[in-house]
């Protein structure tokens, strides 16, 4: 594995911090620079060993970067990626870790410097926690990471993006940005919305009687509101479509229960159980880790 | 703590097996008898140390019992509890571990022997796994257990039910059976239905991109279909009401997202996050364990 020279991480929170920890603990980069707006958070990331040093000046921070990884919220990724592609040297690879891809890839590729340097990426790893304090060097180990090259993506940057994300331990796949957003609407954005609706639907006075189904089903509702609002808005149509599918399943449950149709309820549940077991089989299968 | 003499467990699966393991590992009973329809499962429960011996004959199995705990699916609890109360001595305490209470308590109390001996109970502990092989002696440690006495419940049996469930490590509370079913519709039955709908809503071809929100949000969809169908049907009206509440929260999300109303989405998410944090605070608070 070739070592990267300077890697600059823009946004050193949970994801950016974990990338920094992975790079530094594996000796994958000569130097890791963090860029952020809050000097206190950059100091914390430095103390935690996620970056070698920090800068609040994006242009300075990316100037010598061989790779720039943009880990800011999806609402800011396009602007940060374009700024980085314009401030860094012409050989830079700019990639990101955003949960949505279609809008931001299009926005970045609308800029010449962005089009020459950018490869969209989405490492599917995270937590309801935020900040570099929750970062872990093994966050990406065996996790799926989707790269979203387009016809505009320079092949040499795509190769380097593959090498970069693989070096962090990710299991790579590649998709069209629009296909990515549709898939992730179902696999991630919908489950987050459902978790939040479920969290709110249980009255506070009954929480002492909540068991494991509530605990696990609502865990991600502890995530940041602005972060998830940005993701939902950036993938609005696909999320609404996934919500339609989910509500159709709920409506089938409602109808069978209203009619006290035992056989229909059993069949409904068994379809869900089979899908869930398929997920477990994929998650536990050889060579496939989640 | 006084030791119980013979405790008979009807239905030695995950819950019944865990009760047996808890009784035997804590030395709480002189003898633990298992009653079931399948001799092979009774042999397994004996091998695992969950019971001292098993019987496929309910009348024989409960004959010398001081306490009978009915751990069969909710569709069978009333018949098993009545049969046990008629076959055991007049001093017996019959209790259960069913997830619903209103219908079955009424059915049992409609029988004179049931009315003289029964105290409804619901230890809120479980797993998506089934069978005595998944049983654990600590399953009830610190878990909530709701007793559902009525005006018909004999005070001495209620005292003994309190002693019995406390001895397993449960944190006791008492509720009217109807109030119990309404609360559990929200805290447990709805979360199970939502998990199943979510499990089924993600297309099989996208499961490799499913992350932690799907994994945790659908865990309980691996549970047994007949078991959960029985629970939903036994608590139909309350589950439909909880589903209304949940769908109202989803509808609010849909409307805000359709209108790209960022502030409304943030407020919606923050309500959910606050509720989930309240749950965490209760779960982690001193003296309160979930």
XYZ file of C-alpha atoms in Angstrom:
580
model
C 0.000 0.000 0.000
C 1.459 3.355 -1.008
C 1.425 5.997 1.650
C -0.428 9.227 0.993
C 1.414 12.472 1.528
C -0.819 15.187 3.039
C -4.469 14.305 3.567
C -6.745 17.166 4.565
C -10.020 16.455 6.303
C -12.613 19.218 6.137
C -14.973 18.811 9.067
C -13.428 16.842 11.907
C -16.472 15.341 13.634
C -17.422 11.703 14.042
C -16.736 10.760 10.406
C -13.823 13.083 9.709
C -12.262 12.255 13.067
C -12.582 8.534 12.428
C -10.923 8.938 9.022
C -8.074 10.801 10.679
C -7.691 8.154 13.381
C -7.699 5.382 10.752
C -5.103 7.169 8.593
C -2.820 7.921 11.519
C -3.149 4.580 13.307
C -2.421 2.702 10.082
C 0.380 5.034 9.032
C -1.413 5.716 5.762
C -0.515 9.392 5.427
C 2.603 11.421 6.042
C 0.496 14.225 7.482
C -3.176 14.689 8.327
C -4.522 18.240 8.401
C -7.920 19.129 9.815
C -9.977 22.076 8.606
C -12.866 23.415 10.622
C -14.554 26.610 11.724
C -14.134 26.047 15.463
C -10.540 26.197 16.772
C -11.606 24.397 19.961
C -12.831 21.401 18.033
C -9.658 21.304 15.957
C -7.615 21.347 19.174
C -9.698 18.469 20.507
C -9.180 16.490 17.291
C -5.441 17.114 17.570
C -5.402 16.009 21.214
C -7.328 12.850 20.294
C -4.772 12.036 17.605
C -7.241 12.357 14.736
C -5.160 15.053 12.972
C -1.586 16.286 13.096
C -2.717 19.884 13.150
C -5.720 22.021 12.360
C -6.555 25.134 10.440
C -9.606 27.352 10.333
C -8.531 28.547 6.881
C -9.712 26.119 4.211
C -7.389 27.470 1.499
C -4.338 27.148 3.713
C -5.417 23.760 4.991
C -5.790 22.167 1.562
C -2.838 23.928 -0.129
C -0.436 20.967 0.043
C -3.023 18.202 0.095
C -2.735 15.136 -2.102
C -6.204 14.080 -0.924
C -8.992 16.242 0.521
C -11.917 14.496 2.213
C -14.960 16.680 2.804
C -16.827 15.482 5.923
C -19.078 18.458 6.575
C -22.903 18.144 6.626
C -24.493 17.529 3.210
C -25.709 21.114 3.071
C -22.103 22.322 3.002
C -20.258 19.610 1.079
C -20.634 21.101 -2.418
C -19.326 24.526 -1.428
C -16.466 23.056 0.603
C -15.480 20.622 -2.156
C -15.463 23.356 -4.803
C -13.455 25.673 -2.560
C -10.958 22.882 -1.868
C -10.617 21.957 -5.544
C -9.888 25.583 -6.379
C -7.399 26.175 -3.562
C -5.441 22.920 -3.758
C -2.887 21.955 -6.411
C -4.145 20.638 -9.761
C -3.219 17.047 -8.859
C -5.470 16.887 -5.802
C -8.160 14.250 -5.293
C -11.239 15.719 -3.604
C -13.692 13.214 -2.202
C -16.435 13.371 0.410
C -18.386 11.294 2.903
C -21.887 12.645 2.330
C -25.012 10.527 2.833
C -26.596 11.879 -0.363
C -24.922 12.252 -3.728
C -27.101 13.361 -6.646
C -27.459 17.086 -5.930
C -24.010 17.653 -4.548
C -22.141 15.724 -7.258
C -24.007 17.766 -9.877
C -23.213 21.014 -8.077
C -19.526 20.179 -7.747
C -19.188 19.001 -11.351
C -20.742 22.268 -12.525
C -17.441 23.885 -11.489
C -14.400 23.177 -13.711
C -12.013 22.660 -10.791
C -14.523 20.419 -9.071
C -15.077 18.355 -12.205
C -11.310 17.811 -12.598
C -10.730 16.622 -9.037
C -13.860 15.226 -7.399
C -15.049 11.665 -6.782
C -18.178 11.283 -4.662
C -18.086 8.725 -1.877
C -20.360 7.526 0.893
C -18.874 5.319 3.581
C -21.880 3.677 5.239
C -20.831 3.955 8.840
C -21.834 6.250 11.595
C -23.456 6.578 14.929
C -26.076 8.619 16.669
C -23.184 10.307 18.465
C -21.410 13.347 17.100
C -18.041 15.007 17.343
C -14.449 13.818 17.195
C -14.840 12.535 20.753
C -16.967 9.692 19.395
C -14.553 8.914 16.542
C -13.059 5.421 16.224
C -10.152 4.246 14.056
C -12.081 1.075 13.118
C -15.339 2.831 12.150
C -14.879 1.889 8.482
C -13.521 -1.625 8.920
C -15.468 -3.884 6.614
C -18.164 -1.256 6.037
C -19.663 -0.636 2.636
C -18.492 2.512 0.851
C -20.233 3.569 -2.340
C -18.263 5.580 -4.886
C -20.417 7.551 -7.315
C -18.331 8.356 -10.395
C -20.021 9.934 -13.413
C -19.022 10.215 -17.046
C -17.222 13.418 -16.039
C -15.051 11.753 -13.387
C -11.349 11.572 -14.363
C -10.260 7.895 -14.337
C -7.039 8.614 -12.445
C -8.959 10.319 -9.609
C -11.378 7.403 -9.485
C -8.443 5.013 -9.110
C -7.042 7.105 -6.306
C -10.445 7.347 -4.606
C -10.676 3.550 -4.713
C -7.214 3.275 -3.173
C -7.997 5.867 -0.518
C -11.286 4.397 0.705
C -9.984 0.829 0.484
C -7.034 1.777 2.649
C -9.478 2.711 5.434
C -10.908 -0.814 5.400
C -14.028 -0.123 3.335
C -15.710 -2.663 1.081
C -16.172 -0.684 -2.169
C -18.993 -0.576 -4.651
C -19.832 1.932 -7.373
C -23.171 3.400 -8.336
C -24.676 6.216 -10.305
C -25.399 9.129 -7.888
C -29.150 8.946 -8.523
C -29.245 5.167 -7.987
C -27.235 5.663 -4.797
C -29.718 8.178 -3.466
C -32.694 5.926 -4.243
C -31.085 2.939 -2.554
C -29.995 4.905 0.501
C -33.433 6.483 0.848
C -34.679 2.946 1.592
C -31.708 1.531 3.496
C -30.817 4.518 5.665
C -32.909 7.679 5.332
C -36.274 5.942 5.764
C -35.054 3.932 8.798
C -33.928 7.190 10.407
C -37.298 8.876 9.824
C -39.121 5.805 11.134
C -36.936 5.695 14.246
C -37.731 9.323 14.983
C -41.482 8.880 14.440
C -41.422 5.839 16.719
C -39.432 7.637 19.403
C -41.985 10.447 19.469
C -45.021 8.143 19.311
C -44.451 6.619 22.753
C -45.862 8.884 25.486
C -43.281 10.016 28.037
C -45.275 8.521 30.916
C -44.997 5.036 29.402
C -41.245 5.070 28.664
C -40.506 3.069 31.835
C -42.369 0.172 30.202
C -40.476 0.388 26.920
C -38.475 -2.711 26.101
C -35.836 -3.752 23.633
C -37.936 -3.119 20.525
C -38.268 0.577 21.419
C -34.674 0.870 22.618
C -33.157 -0.516 19.428
C -35.820 0.821 17.083
C -35.250 4.414 18.194
C -31.494 4.477 18.810
C -30.697 6.656 15.799
C -33.352 9.188 16.824
C -30.617 10.517 19.107
C -28.797 11.851 16.036
C -28.401 15.524 15.197
C -31.525 17.302 13.908
C -29.839 19.693 11.471
C -27.678 16.942 10.014
C -30.639 14.699 9.256
C -32.849 17.525 8.069
C -30.142 18.323 5.521
C -30.039 14.709 4.342
C -33.824 14.442 4.037
C -34.048 17.673 2.061
C -31.146 16.728 -0.212
C -32.903 13.459 -1.068
C -36.499 14.565 -0.751
C -38.169 12.753 -3.636
C -36.482 9.417 -3.004
C -37.234 9.621 0.727
C -40.896 10.357 0.017
C -40.968 7.376 -2.334
C -39.406 5.075 0.285
C -41.942 6.402 2.787
C -44.729 5.390 0.388
C -43.374 1.831 0.306
C -43.103 1.686 4.081
C -46.611 3.035 4.589
C -47.983 0.457 2.165
C -46.542 -2.279 4.400
C -48.025 -0.612 7.473
C -51.386 -0.281 5.715
C -51.395 -4.011 4.959
C -50.761 -4.676 8.643
C -53.548 -2.314 9.642
C -56.036 -3.917 7.297
C -55.243 -7.476 8.389
C -55.381 -6.521 12.048
C -58.635 -4.572 11.628
C -60.167 -7.630 10.001
C -58.603 -9.962 12.617
C -57.176 -11.935 9.710
C -54.757 -14.237 11.497
C -53.375 -15.933 8.397
C -52.735 -12.623 6.639
C -50.915 -11.294 9.720
C -48.733 -14.400 9.918
C -47.895 -14.131 6.211
C -47.183 -10.401 6.609
C -44.839 -11.011 9.514
C -43.095 -13.918 7.794
C -42.270 -11.772 4.766
C -40.614 -9.266 7.103
C -38.811 -11.970 9.049
C -37.486 -13.530 5.845
C -36.169 -10.150 4.651
C -34.508 -9.544 7.974
C -32.936 -13.024 7.910
C -31.617 -12.294 4.428
C -29.943 -9.198 5.843
C -28.424 -11.255 8.664
C -27.161 -13.835 6.169
C -25.504 -11.090 4.097
C -24.090 -9.470 7.208
C -22.659 -12.731 8.526
C -21.700 -14.336 5.228
C -18.067 -15.052 4.370
C -16.255 -12.069 2.928
C -19.216 -9.834 3.541
C -19.062 -7.743 6.652
C -21.366 -4.947 7.650
C -36.100 -14.621 50.997
C -38.289 -17.656 51.570
C -37.686 -20.528 49.245
C -40.580 -21.760 47.126
C -41.386 -25.439 47.196
C -42.419 -26.770 43.773
C -42.661 -24.230 40.962
C -44.200 -25.492 37.726
C -43.493 -23.688 34.461
C -45.964 -24.308 31.663
C -44.222 -23.634 28.368
C -40.453 -23.928 28.643
C -39.247 -21.669 25.840
C -37.192 -18.469 26.068
C -39.251 -16.945 28.891
C -40.170 -20.127 30.768
C -36.645 -21.464 30.411
C -35.169 -18.221 31.724
C -37.501 -18.331 34.733
C -36.364 -21.885 35.418
C -32.694 -20.958 35.111
C -33.193 -17.977 37.425
C -35.037 -20.075 40.034
C -32.479 -22.876 39.959
C -29.347 -20.736 39.796
C -30.554 -18.633 42.729
C -31.782 -21.631 44.713
C -35.252 -20.080 44.902
C -37.269 -23.281 44.597
C -36.957 -26.790 45.982
C -38.048 -28.228 42.661
C -38.808 -26.804 39.204
C -41.157 -28.797 36.974
C -41.627 -28.059 33.290
C -44.839 -28.757 31.416
C -44.948 -28.853 27.637
C -46.376 -30.707 24.676
C -43.055 -31.728 23.144
C -41.000 -34.279 25.150
C -37.872 -33.380 23.166
C -38.071 -29.757 24.257
C -38.633 -30.771 27.868
C -35.543 -32.995 27.676
C -33.560 -30.059 26.264
C -34.779 -27.788 29.076
C -33.742 -30.437 31.621
C -30.306 -30.799 30.020
C -29.862 -27.022 30.056
C -30.685 -26.925 33.763
C -33.847 -24.865 33.332
C -36.061 -27.494 35.016
C -35.528 -30.493 37.305
C -37.838 -32.611 35.234
C -40.572 -32.308 32.645
C -44.061 -33.618 32.035
C -46.333 -33.556 29.010
C -49.322 -33.937 31.341
C -50.390 -30.565 32.692
C -52.514 -31.980 35.519
C -49.678 -34.172 36.775
C -47.122 -31.400 36.327
C -49.007 -28.851 38.454
C -50.357 -31.276 41.078
C -47.824 -30.420 43.802
C -47.052 -26.876 42.693
C -46.958 -23.981 45.113
C -46.548 -21.630 42.148
C -47.507 -22.209 38.498
C -46.139 -19.791 35.880
C -47.853 -19.960 32.498
C -45.364 -19.037 29.762
C -47.217 -20.269 26.685
C -48.192 -17.916 23.806
C -50.976 -15.438 24.653
C -53.463 -17.456 22.612
C -53.087 -20.366 25.052
C -52.472 -18.687 28.410
C -56.109 -18.460 29.545
C -56.854 -22.155 28.896
C -53.564 -23.275 30.463
C -54.034 -21.063 33.530
C -57.585 -22.277 34.114
C -56.520 -25.920 33.674
C -53.645 -25.395 36.113
C -55.845 -23.659 38.696
C -58.304 -26.573 38.545
C -55.668 -29.324 38.720
C -53.407 -27.869 41.415
C -54.131 -27.685 45.141
C -56.367 -24.856 46.412
C -53.375 -22.952 47.831
C -51.633 -22.571 44.484
C -50.614 -19.229 42.991
C -51.088 -19.204 39.214
C -49.380 -16.380 37.369
C -48.309 -15.830 33.764
C -45.839 -13.978 31.565
C -48.116 -12.869 28.743
C -47.529 -9.686 26.736
C -51.234 -8.797 26.812
C -53.500 -8.888 29.838
C -57.055 -7.587 29.399
C -58.684 -10.467 27.516
C -56.865 -13.262 29.242
C -57.304 -11.932 32.789
C -61.041 -11.598 32.126
C -61.214 -15.122 30.682
C -59.345 -16.635 33.637
C -61.353 -14.730 36.244
C -64.563 -15.980 34.623
C -63.645 -19.386 36.067
C -64.022 -19.801 39.862
C -60.742 -21.698 40.269
C -58.935 -19.146 38.119
C -60.402 -16.257 40.105
C -59.204 -17.798 43.396
C -55.620 -18.393 42.291
C -54.546 -16.101 39.426
C -52.467 -12.932 39.334
C -51.606 -11.603 35.874
C -47.991 -10.616 35.248
C -45.916 -9.320 32.360
C -42.144 -9.362 32.761
C -40.893 -6.975 30.065
C -37.950 -8.963 28.815
C -37.429 -11.056 25.772
C -35.554 -11.490 22.578
C -36.158 -12.172 18.923
C -34.830 -15.664 19.647
C -37.023 -18.504 20.766
C -36.682 -21.754 22.691
C -35.027 -22.781 25.936
C -31.682 -22.767 24.122
C -31.823 -18.953 24.145
C -32.821 -18.765 27.831
C -30.650 -16.830 30.289
C -30.750 -16.836 34.100
C -30.338 -13.037 34.159
C -33.084 -12.252 31.622
C -35.232 -10.574 34.288
C -32.513 -8.794 36.253
C -33.648 -5.225 36.738
C -36.381 -5.544 34.110
C -39.823 -4.068 34.608
C -42.575 -6.536 35.470
C -46.162 -5.321 35.531
C -48.622 -7.124 37.796
C -52.259 -6.630 36.798
C -54.426 -7.402 39.838
C -58.156 -6.665 39.683
C -60.812 -6.233 42.339
C -61.256 -10.032 42.141
C -57.607 -10.831 42.900
C -57.104 -12.426 46.369
C -54.703 -10.227 48.383
C -52.644 -13.200 49.596
C -51.995 -14.352 46.020
C -51.039 -10.840 45.024
C -48.497 -10.762 47.864
C -47.063 -14.057 46.711
C -46.947 -12.924 43.088
C -45.010 -9.848 44.214
C -42.583 -12.075 46.127
C -42.234 -14.485 43.219
C -41.492 -11.941 40.489
C -39.278 -9.865 42.784
C -37.210 -12.942 43.552
C -36.349 -13.215 39.842
C -34.871 -9.711 39.926
C -37.805 -7.815 38.427
C -38.658 -4.203 39.167
C -42.400 -4.392 39.937
C -45.256 -2.086 39.096
C -49.008 -2.649 39.137
C -51.606 -1.600 36.602
C -55.151 -2.283 35.598
C -55.125 -4.901 32.771
C -56.689 -2.473 30.268
C -54.218 0.289 31.148
C -51.405 -2.230 30.787
C -52.527 -3.215 27.307
C -52.836 0.412 26.179
C -49.359 1.243 27.465
C -47.744 -1.852 25.990
C -49.444 -1.272 22.637
C -47.309 1.885 22.425
C -44.118 0.713 24.136
C -43.820 -2.782 22.653
C -46.483 -3.934 20.189
C -46.259 -0.873 17.919
C -42.427 -0.989 17.860
C -42.633 -4.633 16.772
C -45.085 -3.870 13.953
C -42.942 -0.931 12.824
C -39.807 -3.081 12.822
C -41.506 -5.664 10.616
C -42.859 -3.063 8.183
C -39.398 -1.491 7.970
C -37.704 -4.856 7.447
C -40.014 -5.620 4.520
C -39.820 -2.112 3.018
C -36.148 -2.372 2.057
C -35.732 -4.219 -1.262
C -33.591 -7.359 -1.033
C -31.152 -6.024 -3.651
C -30.305 -3.029 -1.477
C -29.710 -4.888 1.804
C -25.943 -4.812 1.301
C -26.171 -1.015 1.688
C -28.235 -1.161 4.876
C -26.527 0.364 7.875
C -27.019 0.478 11.584
C -30.422 2.169 11.484
C -31.872 -0.748 9.521
C -29.978 -3.355 11.538
C -31.188 -2.099 14.918
C -34.574 -0.893 13.726
C -35.534 -4.319 12.379
C -33.905 -6.656 14.910
C -37.183 -7.798 16.479
C -38.638 -8.597 13.043
C -36.752 -11.872 13.463
C -39.293 -12.899 16.122
C -41.842 -15.670 15.700
C -44.815 -14.859 13.419
C -47.485 -16.834 15.275
C -46.402 -15.451 18.639
C -46.673 -11.844 17.499
C -49.836 -12.382 15.524
C -51.388 -13.666 18.744
C -50.262 -10.587 20.657
C -51.529 -8.162 17.992
C -54.927 -9.874 17.847
C -55.237 -10.031 21.640
C -54.634 -6.273 21.818
C -56.126 -5.236 18.516
C -57.867 -1.977 19.402
C -55.000 -0.572 21.443
C -52.481 -1.511 18.745
C -54.585 0.194 16.077
C -54.765 3.273 18.283
C -50.982 3.310 18.791
C -50.593 2.902 15.041
C -52.761 6.002 14.535
C -50.415 7.992 16.779
C -47.343 6.730 14.967
C -48.805 7.478 11.547
C -49.666 10.991 12.653
C -45.987 11.574 13.419
C -45.013 10.131 10.036
C -47.616 12.303 8.318
C -46.127 15.401 9.942
C -42.709 14.384 8.632
C -44.132 13.784 5.157
C -45.827 17.147 5.064
C -42.768 19.086 6.236
C -40.524 17.242 3.796
C -42.942 17.707 0.883
C -42.980 21.419 1.614
C -39.182 21.488 2.124
C -39.880 23.140 5.464
C -36.468 22.988 7.104
C -37.487 24.533 10.411
C -40.465 22.191 10.786
C -38.257 19.180 10.060
C -35.711 20.274 12.656
C -38.449 20.794 15.237
C -39.974 17.408 14.355
C -36.663 15.637 14.760
C -35.840 17.461 17.995
C -39.100 16.332 19.591
C -38.172 12.740 18.771
C -34.593 13.178 19.973
C -35.784 14.674 23.256
C -38.170 11.749 23.823
C -35.415 9.264 23.096
C -33.047 11.082 25.471
C -35.721 10.933 28.159
C -35.819 7.163 27.655
C -32.034 6.980 27.959
C -32.125 9.055 31.142
C -34.713 6.715 32.663
C -32.777 3.658 31.527
C -29.505 4.933 32.965
C -30.840 6.699 36.025
C -29.986 5.536 39.548
C -32.190 2.710 40.769
C -33.891 2.461 37.421
C -32.613 -0.224 35.129
C -34.156 -1.412 31.903
